[in-house]
mmCIF file of C-alpha atoms and ligand atoms in Angstrom:
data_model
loop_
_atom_site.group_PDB
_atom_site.id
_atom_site.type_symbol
_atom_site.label_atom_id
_atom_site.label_comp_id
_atom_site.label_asym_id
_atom_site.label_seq_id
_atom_site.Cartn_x
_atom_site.Cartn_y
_atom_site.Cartn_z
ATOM 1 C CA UNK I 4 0.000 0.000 0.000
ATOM 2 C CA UNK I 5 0.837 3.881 -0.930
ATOM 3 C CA UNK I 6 -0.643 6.466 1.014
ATOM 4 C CA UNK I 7 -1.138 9.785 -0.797
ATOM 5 C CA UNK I 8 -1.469 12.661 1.575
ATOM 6 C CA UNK I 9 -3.081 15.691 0.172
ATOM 7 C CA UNK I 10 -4.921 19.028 1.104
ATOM 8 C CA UNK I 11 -6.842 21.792 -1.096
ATOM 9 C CA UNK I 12 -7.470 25.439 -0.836
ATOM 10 C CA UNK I 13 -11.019 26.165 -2.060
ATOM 11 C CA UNK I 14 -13.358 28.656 -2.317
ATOM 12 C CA UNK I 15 -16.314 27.557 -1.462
ATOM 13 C CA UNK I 16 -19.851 29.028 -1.056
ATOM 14 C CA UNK I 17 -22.452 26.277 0.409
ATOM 15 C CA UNK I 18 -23.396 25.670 -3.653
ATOM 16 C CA UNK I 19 -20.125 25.098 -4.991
ATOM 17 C CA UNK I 20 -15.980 24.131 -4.164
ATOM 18 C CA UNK I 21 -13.811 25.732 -6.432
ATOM 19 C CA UNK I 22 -10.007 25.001 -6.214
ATOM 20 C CA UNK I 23 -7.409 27.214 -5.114
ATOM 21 C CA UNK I 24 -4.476 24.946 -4.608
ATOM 22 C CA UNK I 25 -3.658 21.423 -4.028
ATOM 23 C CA UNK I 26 -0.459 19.901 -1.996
ATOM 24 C CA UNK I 27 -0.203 15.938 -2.674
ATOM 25 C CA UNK I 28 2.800 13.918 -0.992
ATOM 26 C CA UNK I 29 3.053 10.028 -1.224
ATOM 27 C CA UNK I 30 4.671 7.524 0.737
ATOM 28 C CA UNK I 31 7.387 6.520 -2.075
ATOM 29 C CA UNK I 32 8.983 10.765 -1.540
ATOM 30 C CA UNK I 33 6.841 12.510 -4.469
ATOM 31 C CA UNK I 34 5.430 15.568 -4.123
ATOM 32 C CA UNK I 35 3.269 17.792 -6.167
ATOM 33 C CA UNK I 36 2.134 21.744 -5.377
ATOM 34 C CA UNK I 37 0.039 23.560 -7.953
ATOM 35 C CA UNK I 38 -1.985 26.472 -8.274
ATOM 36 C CA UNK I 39 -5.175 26.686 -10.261
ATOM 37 C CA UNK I 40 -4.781 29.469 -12.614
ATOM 38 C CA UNK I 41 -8.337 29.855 -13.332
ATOM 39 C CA UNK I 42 -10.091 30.589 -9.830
ATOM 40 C CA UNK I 43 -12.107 33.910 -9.300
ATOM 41 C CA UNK I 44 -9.218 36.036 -7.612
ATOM 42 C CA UNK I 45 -11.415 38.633 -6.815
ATOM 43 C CA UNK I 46 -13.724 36.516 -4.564
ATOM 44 C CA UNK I 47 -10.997 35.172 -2.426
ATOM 45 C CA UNK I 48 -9.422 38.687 -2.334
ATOM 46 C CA UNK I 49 -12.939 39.811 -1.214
ATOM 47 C CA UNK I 50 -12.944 36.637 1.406
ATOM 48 C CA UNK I 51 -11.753 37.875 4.708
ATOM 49 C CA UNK I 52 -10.944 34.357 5.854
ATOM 50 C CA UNK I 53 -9.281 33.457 2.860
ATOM 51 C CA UNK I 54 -7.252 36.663 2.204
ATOM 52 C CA UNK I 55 -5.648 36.524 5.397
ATOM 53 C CA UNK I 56 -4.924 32.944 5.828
ATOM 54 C CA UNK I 57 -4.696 31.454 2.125
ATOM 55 C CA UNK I 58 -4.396 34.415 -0.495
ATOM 56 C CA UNK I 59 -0.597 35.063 1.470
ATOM 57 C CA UNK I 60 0.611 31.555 0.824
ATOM 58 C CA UNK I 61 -0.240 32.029 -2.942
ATOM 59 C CA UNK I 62 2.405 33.423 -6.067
ATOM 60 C CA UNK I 63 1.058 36.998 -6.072
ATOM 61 C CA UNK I 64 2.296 39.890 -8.059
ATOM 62 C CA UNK I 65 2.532 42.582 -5.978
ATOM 63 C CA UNK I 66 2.341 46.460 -7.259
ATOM 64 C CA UNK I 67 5.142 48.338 -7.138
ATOM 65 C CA UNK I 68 4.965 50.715 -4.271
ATOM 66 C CA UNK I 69 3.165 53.976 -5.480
ATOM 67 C CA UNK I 70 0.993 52.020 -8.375
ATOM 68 C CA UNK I 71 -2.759 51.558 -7.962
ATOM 69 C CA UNK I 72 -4.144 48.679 -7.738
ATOM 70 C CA UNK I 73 -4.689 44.867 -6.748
ATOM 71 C CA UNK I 74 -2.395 42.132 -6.309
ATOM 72 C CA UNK I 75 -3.167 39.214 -8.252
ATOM 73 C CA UNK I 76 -2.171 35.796 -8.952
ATOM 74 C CA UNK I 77 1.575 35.680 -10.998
ATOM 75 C CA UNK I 78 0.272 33.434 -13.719
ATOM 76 C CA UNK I 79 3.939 32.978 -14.815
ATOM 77 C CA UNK I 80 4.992 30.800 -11.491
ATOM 78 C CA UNK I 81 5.562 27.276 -12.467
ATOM 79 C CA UNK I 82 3.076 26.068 -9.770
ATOM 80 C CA UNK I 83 -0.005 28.100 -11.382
ATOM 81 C CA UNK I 84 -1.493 25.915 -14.176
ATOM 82 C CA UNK I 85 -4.636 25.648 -16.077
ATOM 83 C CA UNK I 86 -7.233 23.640 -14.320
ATOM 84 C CA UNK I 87 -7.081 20.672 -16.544
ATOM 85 C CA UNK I 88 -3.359 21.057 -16.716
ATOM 86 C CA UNK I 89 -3.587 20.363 -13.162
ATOM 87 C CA UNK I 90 -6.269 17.571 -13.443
ATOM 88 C CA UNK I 91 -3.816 15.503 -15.534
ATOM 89 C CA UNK I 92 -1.292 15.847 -13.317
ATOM 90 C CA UNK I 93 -2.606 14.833 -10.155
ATOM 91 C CA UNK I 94 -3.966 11.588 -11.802
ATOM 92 C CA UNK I 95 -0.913 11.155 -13.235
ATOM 93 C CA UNK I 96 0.555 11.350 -9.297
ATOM 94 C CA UNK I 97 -1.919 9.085 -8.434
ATOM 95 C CA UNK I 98 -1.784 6.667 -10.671
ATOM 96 C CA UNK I 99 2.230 6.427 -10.334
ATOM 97 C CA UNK I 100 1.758 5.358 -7.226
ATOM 98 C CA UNK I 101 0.335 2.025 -8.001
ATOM 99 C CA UNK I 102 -3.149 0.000 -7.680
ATOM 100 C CA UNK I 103 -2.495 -0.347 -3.881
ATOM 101 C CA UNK I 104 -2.840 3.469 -3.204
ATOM 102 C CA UNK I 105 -4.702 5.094 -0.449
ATOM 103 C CA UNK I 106 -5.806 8.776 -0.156
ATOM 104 C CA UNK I 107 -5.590 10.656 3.087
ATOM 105 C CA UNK I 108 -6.735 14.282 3.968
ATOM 106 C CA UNK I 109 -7.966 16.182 7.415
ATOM 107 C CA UNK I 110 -11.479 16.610 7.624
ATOM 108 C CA UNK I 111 -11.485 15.677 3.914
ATOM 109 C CA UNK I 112 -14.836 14.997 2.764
ATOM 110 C CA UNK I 113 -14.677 18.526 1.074
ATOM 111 C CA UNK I 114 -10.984 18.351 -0.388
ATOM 112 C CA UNK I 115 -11.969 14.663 -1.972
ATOM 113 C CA UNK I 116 -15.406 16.522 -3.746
ATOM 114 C CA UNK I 117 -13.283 19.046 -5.061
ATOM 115 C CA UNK I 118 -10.135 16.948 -5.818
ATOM 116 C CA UNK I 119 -13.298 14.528 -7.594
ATOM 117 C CA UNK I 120 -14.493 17.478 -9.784
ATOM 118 C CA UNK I 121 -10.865 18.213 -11.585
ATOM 119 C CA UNK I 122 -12.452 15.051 -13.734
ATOM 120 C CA UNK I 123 -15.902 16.295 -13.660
ATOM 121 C CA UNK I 124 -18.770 14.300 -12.328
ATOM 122 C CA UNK I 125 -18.356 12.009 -10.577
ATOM 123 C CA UNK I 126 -19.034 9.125 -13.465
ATOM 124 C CA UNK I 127 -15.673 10.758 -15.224
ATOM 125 C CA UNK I 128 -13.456 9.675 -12.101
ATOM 126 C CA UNK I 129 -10.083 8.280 -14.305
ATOM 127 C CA UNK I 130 -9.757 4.450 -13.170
ATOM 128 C CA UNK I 131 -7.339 3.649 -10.679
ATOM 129 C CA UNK I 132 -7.742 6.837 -8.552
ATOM 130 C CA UNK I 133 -9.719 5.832 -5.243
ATOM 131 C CA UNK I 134 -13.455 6.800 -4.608
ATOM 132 C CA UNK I 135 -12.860 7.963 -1.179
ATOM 133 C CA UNK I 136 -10.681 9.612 0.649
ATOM 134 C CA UNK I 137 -9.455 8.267 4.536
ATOM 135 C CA UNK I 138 -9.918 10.864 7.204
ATOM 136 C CA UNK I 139 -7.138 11.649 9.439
ATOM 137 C CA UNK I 140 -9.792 12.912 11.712
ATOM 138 C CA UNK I 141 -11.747 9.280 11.452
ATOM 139 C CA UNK I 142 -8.800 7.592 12.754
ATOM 140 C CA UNK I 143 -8.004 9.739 15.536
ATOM 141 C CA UNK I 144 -11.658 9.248 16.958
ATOM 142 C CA UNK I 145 -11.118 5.553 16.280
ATOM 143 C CA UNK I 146 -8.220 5.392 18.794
ATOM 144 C CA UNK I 147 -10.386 7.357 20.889
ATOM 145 C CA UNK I 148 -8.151 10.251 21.001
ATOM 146 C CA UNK I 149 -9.037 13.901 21.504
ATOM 147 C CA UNK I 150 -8.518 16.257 18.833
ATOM 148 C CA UNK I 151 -5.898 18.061 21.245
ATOM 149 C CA UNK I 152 -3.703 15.542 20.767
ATOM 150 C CA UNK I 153 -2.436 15.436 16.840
ATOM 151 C CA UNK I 154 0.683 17.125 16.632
ATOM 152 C CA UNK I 155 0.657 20.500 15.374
ATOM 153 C CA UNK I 156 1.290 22.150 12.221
ATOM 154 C CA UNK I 157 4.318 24.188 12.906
ATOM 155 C CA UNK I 158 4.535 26.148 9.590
ATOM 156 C CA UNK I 159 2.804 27.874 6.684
ATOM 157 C CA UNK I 160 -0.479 26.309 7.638
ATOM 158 C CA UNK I 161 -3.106 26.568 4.786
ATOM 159 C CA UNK I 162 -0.453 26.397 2.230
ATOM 160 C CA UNK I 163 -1.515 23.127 0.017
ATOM 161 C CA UNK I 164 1.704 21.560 -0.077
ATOM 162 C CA UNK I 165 2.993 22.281 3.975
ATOM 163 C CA UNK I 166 -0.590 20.853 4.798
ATOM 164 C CA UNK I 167 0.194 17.967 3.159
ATOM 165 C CA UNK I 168 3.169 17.376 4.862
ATOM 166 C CA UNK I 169 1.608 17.985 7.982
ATOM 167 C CA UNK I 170 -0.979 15.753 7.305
ATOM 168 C CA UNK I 171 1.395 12.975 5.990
ATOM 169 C CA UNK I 172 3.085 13.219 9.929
ATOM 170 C CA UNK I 173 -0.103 13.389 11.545
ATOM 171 C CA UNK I 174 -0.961 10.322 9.960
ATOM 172 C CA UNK I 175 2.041 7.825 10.282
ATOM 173 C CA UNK I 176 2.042 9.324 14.152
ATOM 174 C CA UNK I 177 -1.280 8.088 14.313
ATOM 175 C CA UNK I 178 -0.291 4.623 12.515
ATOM 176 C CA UNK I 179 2.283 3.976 15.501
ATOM 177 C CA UNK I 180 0.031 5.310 18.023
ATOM 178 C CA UNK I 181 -2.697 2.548 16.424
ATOM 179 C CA UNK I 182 -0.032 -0.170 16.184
ATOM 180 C CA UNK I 183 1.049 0.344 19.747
ATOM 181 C CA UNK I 184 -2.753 0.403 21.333
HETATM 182 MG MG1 MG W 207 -5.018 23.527 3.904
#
């Protein structure tokens, strides 16, 4: 078995998840960070939440000191791609890692719809990546530990890729914790 550990930035508004960013590590030392070029930079500049904690993380352009105006996504950073640039990748990344693979995200039920919809509905998912994604959140209850007691992130939290990471510890901490109950 590979585990995939992963973790989006989206914009979502109760009706729809659109991606920001996605962070994917697996178990055999890949990684993959991109950026979706295509998201409505206005609404997550107009998103409090979002412009403090994710918009930061993000390559931004930023105006030269004096110049009017917005800073917006630099569209010529390697990490922002087209949206089904970035669909091809990741099921590239997934598929790489074999037919044994496993996804795993924090409170993931919406990073696996939106991770689902790079391929469209739902029918369109490209064989060989999984239909679910395994909660890191599911497995701490199962131990019957508190929330409390994950370790914590200790950088650039709600940046894709770091969350990914993090999540990728968090899990294999839980795996010995589960191995040693
Ligand atoms: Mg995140």
């Amino acid at each position: 078995m590979t585990a995939i550990d992963y973790d989006l930035e989206f914009l979502e508004d109760g009706r729809t998840i659109e991606l920001i960013s996605i962070g994917m590590v697996a178990d055999d030392g890949r990684e993959l960070y991109a950026v979706n070029a295509e998201f409505d930079q206005a609404a997550v500049r107009g998103h409090p939440w979002l412009r403090g904690n994710v918009w930061p993380h993000l390559p931004v352009v930023q105006n030269p000191p004096g110049v009017r105006g917005v800073d917006r996504l630099d569209l010529d950073d390697p990490a922002v791609r087209p949206r089904a640039q970035i669909a091809r990748a990741v099921a590239d990344f997934i598929l790489a890692a074999g037919p044994e693979v496993e996804l795993w995200a924090n409170y993931g039920a919406y990073d696996h719809v939106c991770l689902a919809q790079l391929w469209g509905p739902m029918v369109a998912l490209p064989e060989g990546v999984p239909m679910f994604t395994h909660d890191i959140q599911q497995e701490r209850s199962r131990l019957g530990l508190p929330v409390g007691a994950l370790p914590a992130q200790q950088e650039s939290e709600h940046h894709a890729l770091a969350d990914a990471r993090h999540n990728q510890i968090v899990r294999r901490w839980l795996a010995e914790r589960g191995r040693s109950a």
